[in-house]
Tab-separated table of C-alpha atoms in Angstrom:
chain	number	residue	atom	x	y	z
O	6	MET	CA	-83.099	1.060	9.505
O	7	GLY	CA	-80.067	1.740	8.088
O	8	GLY	CA	-76.322	0.072	8.957
O	9	LEU	CA	-75.149	0.841	12.727
O	10	MET	CA	-73.255	3.801	13.024
O	11	THR	CA	-69.831	4.035	14.841
O	12	ALA	CA	-67.903	6.864	15.868
O	13	ALA	CA	-64.696	7.578	13.889
O	14	GLU	CA	-61.197	6.782	15.285
O	15	PRO	CA	-59.664	9.248	16.931
O	16	ARG	CA	-56.835	10.002	14.769
O	17	ARG	CA	-53.320	9.982	17.208
O	18	PRO	CA	-50.951	12.954	17.771
O	19	VAL	CA	-48.334	12.514	15.066
O	20	SER	CA	-45.059	12.329	17.113
O	21	TRP	CA	-41.726	14.642	15.454
O	22	PRO	CA	-38.337	13.421	16.211
O	23	VAL	CA	-36.904	16.975	18.147
O	24	PRO	CA	-33.598	17.333	17.018
O	25	PRO	CA	-30.521	17.342	18.867
O	26	GLU	CA	-28.147	20.816	19.780
O	27	GLY	CA	-26.287	21.694	16.713
O	28	GLY	CA	-29.337	19.378	13.999
O	29	TRP	CA	-29.864	15.732	12.918
O	30	THR	CA	-26.547	13.862	11.127
O	31	VAL	CA	-25.844	11.040	8.756
O	32	GLU	CA	-25.655	8.541	11.150
O	33	ASP	CA	-28.956	9.712	13.088
O	34	LEU	CA	-30.872	9.598	10.111
O	35	TYR	CA	-29.961	5.788	10.124
O	36	ARG	CA	-30.747	4.914	13.337
O	37	LEU	CA	-34.286	7.151	13.756
O	38	PRO	CA	-37.519	4.963	14.610
O	39	ASP	CA	-40.530	5.093	11.625
O	40	LEU	CA	-39.382	8.056	9.382
O	41	PRO	CA	-41.301	8.333	6.657
O	42	PRO	CA	-40.301	6.890	3.317
O	43	HIS	CA	-36.957	9.069	1.835
O	44	THR	CA	-36.226	11.726	3.991
O	45	GLU	CA	-33.555	13.348	3.637
O	46	LEU	CA	-31.183	15.797	5.770
O	47	ILE	CA	-30.069	19.493	4.490
O	48	ASP	CA	-27.681	21.813	6.436
O	49	GLY	CA	-28.916	18.262	9.572
O	50	SER	CA	-33.019	19.466	9.467
O	51	LEU	CA	-35.048	16.498	8.710
O	52	VAL	CA	-37.052	16.877	4.980
O	53	PHE	CA	-40.214	14.818	5.056
O	54	MET	CA	-41.414	14.192	1.097
O	55	SER	CA	-45.030	14.657	0.008
O	56	PRO	CA	-47.106	12.554	-2.363
O	57	GLN	CA	-45.792	12.871	-5.240
O	58	ARG	CA	-47.617	13.311	-8.422
O	59	ARG	CA	-47.679	11.212	-11.669
O	60	PHE	CA	-45.360	13.512	-13.949
O	61	HIS	CA	-42.952	12.823	-11.514
O	62	ALA	CA	-43.562	9.184	-11.086
O	63	LEU	CA	-43.610	7.953	-15.218
O	64	VAL	CA	-40.303	10.821	-15.826
O	65	ILE	CA	-38.136	8.893	-13.284
O	66	TYR	CA	-39.990	5.844	-15.342
O	67	LEU	CA	-38.799	7.561	-18.416
O	68	LEU	CA	-34.910	8.794	-17.355
O	69	GLU	CA	-34.464	5.624	-15.316
O	70	HIS	CA	-34.642	3.255	-18.338
O	71	GLU	CA	-33.367	5.474	-20.367
O	72	LEU	CA	-30.314	6.753	-18.466
O	73	ARG	CA	-29.574	2.727	-17.877
O	74	VAL	CA	-29.609	0.980	-20.890
O	75	GLN	CA	-27.575	3.743	-22.063
O	76	ALA	CA	-25.044	3.765	-20.342
O	77	PRO	CA	-21.729	2.218	-20.453
O	78	THR	CA	-20.682	-0.336	-17.986
O	79	HIS	CA	-18.646	1.328	-15.605
O	80	LEU	CA	-21.637	3.720	-14.575
O	81	ALA	CA	-24.402	1.993	-12.716
O	82	VAL	CA	-27.881	4.176	-12.847
O	83	GLU	CA	-29.751	4.481	-8.974
O	84	ARG	CA	-33.064	5.099	-8.177
O	85	GLU	CA	-34.157	7.936	-4.536
O	86	MET	CA	-30.297	6.266	-3.407
O	87	THR	CA	-28.939	8.634	-0.787
O	88	VAL	CA	-26.787	10.371	-1.074
O	89	VAL	CA	-24.135	11.629	1.537
O	90	LEU	CA	-22.491	15.329	0.388
O	91	SER	CA	-21.004	16.068	4.429
O	92	ALA	CA	-21.685	15.184	7.779
O	93	ARG	CA	-25.791	17.082	8.229
O	94	THR	CA	-26.568	15.980	5.176
O	95	ALA	CA	-27.526	13.516	2.617
O	96	THR	CA	-30.187	13.812	0.242
O	97	GLU	CA	-31.886	11.295	-2.569
O	98	PRO	CA	-31.773	12.151	-6.127
O	99	ASP	CA	-34.411	10.912	-8.140
O	100	LEU	CA	-31.211	9.789	-9.933
O	101	SER	CA	-27.845	9.331	-9.447
O	102	VAL	CA	-25.508	7.640	-12.071
O	103	VAL	CA	-22.488	6.995	-10.342
O	104	GLN	CA	-18.677	4.493	-10.577
O	105	ARG	CA	-20.124	0.570	-10.580
O	106	SER	CA	-17.501	1.108	-8.564
O	107	ALA	CA	-18.805	2.086	-5.561
O	108	VAL	CA	-21.755	-0.710	-5.771
O	109	GLY	CA	-21.327	-2.682	-2.990
O	110	GLY	CA	-24.500	-4.633	-3.768
O	111	LEU	CA	-28.260	-5.380	-2.693
O	112	THR	CA	-27.220	-4.442	1.403
O	113	THR	CA	-25.573	-0.781	-0.077
O	114	THR	CA	-27.177	1.919	1.444
O	115	ARG	CA	-25.678	5.388	1.144
O	116	TYR	CA	-23.558	6.516	-1.924
O	117	ARG	CA	-20.454	9.507	-1.504
O	118	ALA	CA	-20.549	12.095	-3.574
O	119	GLU	CA	-17.289	11.590	-5.359
O	120	ASP	CA	-18.849	8.212	-5.852
O	121	VAL	CA	-21.670	10.552	-8.972
O	122	VAL	CA	-21.567	10.996	-11.735
O	123	LEU	CA	-24.842	12.028	-12.585
O	124	ALA	CA	-27.290	13.790	-9.613
O	125	VAL	CA	-31.483	14.747	-11.504
O	126	GLU	CA	-34.479	16.216	-9.340
O	127	VAL	CA	-37.568	16.396	-10.199
O	128	VAL	CA	-39.255	19.707	-9.805
O	129	SER	CA	-42.014	19.207	-7.145
O	130	PRO	CA	-44.570	21.509	-6.553
O	131	ASP	CA	-43.529	21.248	-2.425
O	132	SER	CA	-39.852	21.035	-3.673
O	133	THR	CA	-39.489	23.828	-6.166
O	134	ALA	CA	-36.924	25.785	-3.439
O	135	ARG	CA	-35.164	22.418	-3.294
O	136	ASP	CA	-34.193	22.219	-6.616
O	137	ARG	CA	-33.741	24.636	-8.092
O	138	ASP	CA	-31.404	26.371	-5.733
O	139	THR	CA	-30.612	24.482	-2.812
O	140	LYS	CA	-29.631	21.335	-3.680
O	141	PRO	CA	-27.404	22.021	-6.326
O	142	HIS	CA	-25.439	24.189	-4.549
O	143	LYS	CA	-24.761	21.985	-2.804
O	144	TYR	CA	-24.580	18.571	-5.077
O	145	ALA	CA	-21.865	21.483	-6.704
O	146	ALA	CA	-19.729	21.778	-3.244
O	147	ALA	CA	-19.800	18.421	-2.562
O	148	GLY	CA	-17.997	18.315	-6.573
O	149	ILE	CA	-20.301	16.179	-8.322
O	150	ARG	CA	-19.698	17.339	-11.523
O	151	HIS	CA	-22.835	17.110	-14.079
O	152	PHE	CA	-27.190	17.495	-12.787
O	153	TRP	CA	-30.269	17.696	-14.584
O	154	ARG	CA	-33.321	19.247	-13.076
O	155	VAL	CA	-36.754	18.914	-14.807
O	156	GLU	CA	-39.355	20.478	-14.630
O	157	MET	CA	-42.716	20.047	-15.726
O	158	SER	CA	-44.110	22.772	-18.884
O	159	ALA	CA	-46.607	25.210	-18.616
O	160	ASP	CA	-47.046	24.797	-22.084
O	161	ASP	CA	-48.173	20.967	-22.984
O	162	GLU	CA	-47.285	19.139	-19.473
O	163	ASN	CA	-43.674	17.937	-21.634
O	164	PRO	CA	-40.959	17.320	-19.384
O	165	VAL	CA	-37.759	20.094	-19.579
O	166	VAL	CA	-34.330	19.040	-18.472
O	167	TYR	CA	-32.585	21.451	-17.686
O	168	VAL	CA	-28.696	20.327	-17.752
O	169	TYR	CA	-25.756	22.063	-16.050
O	170	GLU	CA	-21.883	20.643	-15.490
O	171	ARG	CA	-20.182	22.674	-13.106
O	172	ASP	CA	-17.451	25.159	-12.786
O	173	ASP	CA	-14.471	23.032	-11.236
O	174	VAL	CA	-13.589	27.767	-11.115
O	175	THR	CA	-15.670	28.953	-9.469
O	176	GLY	CA	-17.078	25.280	-7.546
O	177	ALA	CA	-20.462	26.150	-9.205
O	178	TYR	CA	-23.067	25.205	-11.612
O	179	VAL	CA	-22.612	26.834	-15.471
O	180	PRO	CA	-25.966	26.022	-17.385
O	181	THR	CA	-24.862	23.540	-20.975
O	182	GLY	CA	-28.990	23.427	-22.427
O	183	ILE	CA	-32.656	23.323	-22.059
O	184	PHE	CA	-34.254	20.301	-23.242
O	185	HIS	CA	-38.460	20.375	-24.632
O	186	ASP	CA	-39.243	17.369	-26.739
O	187	ARG	CA	-35.792	15.548	-26.730
O	188	LEU	CA	-32.597	14.698	-24.889
O	189	LYS	CA	-29.145	14.807	-26.574
O	190	VAL	CA	-26.049	15.143	-25.228
O	191	SER	CA	-22.765	13.940	-24.789
O	192	ALA	CA	-21.598	14.597	-20.982
O	193	PRO	CA	-21.836	12.132	-18.847
O	194	PHE	CA	-21.988	10.219	-21.412
O	195	PRO	CA	-24.245	10.212	-25.443
O	196	VAL	CA	-27.905	10.549	-23.752
O	197	ASP	CA	-30.815	10.673	-26.424
O	198	VAL	CA	-34.916	10.607	-24.622
O	199	ASP	CA	-37.440	11.560	-26.975
O	200	LEU	CA	-39.627	12.916	-23.523
O	201	THR	CA	-43.304	13.027	-24.852
O	202	ALA	CA	-42.700	9.719	-24.130
O	203	VAL	CA	-43.856	10.603	-21.060
O	204	HIS	CA	-47.338	10.162	-22.707
O	205	THR	CA	-47.190	7.478	-23.439
O	206	LEU	CA	-46.734	4.598	-20.383
């Protein structure tokens, strides 16, 4: 005879936090209980992350390693740390390069926009609009000088890095290069990365 069958346990209803009038603030982001990991706040609205692809994880690993090796000593590389852009917007770039003087120690939970030299976003299917439009606009408005957007090439699944620098006259990002097999830039500091190495990790 077969084993005993048990009824599946009923799923508990999901209880989402109800925003106050005017939306959430950055301080709410740190007070709300049981938020999913990597929750962001954009214009007072909570944004939850979907499960990531292997491409996303490996590209972050590759760039994090290379930036740590190549960054000058006055800069620090942070992975998935909150950056406060305004009272109602706090994003979590996949990678940030920050002034080492802003690193408060192992209990640090956030950085200010003025601490950030470079923000890097690796695009996922669910984050395309945010990473191509919403976040770059907000990063530039907050004064972050350098921004990289990384996407997967449809041809060979290699990372493609779109590099931007903030124009002080317009306050907006302008593109300074698109890199396919090799990322080689001189700002915010000299960086040279073999992007095809993502396939061997």
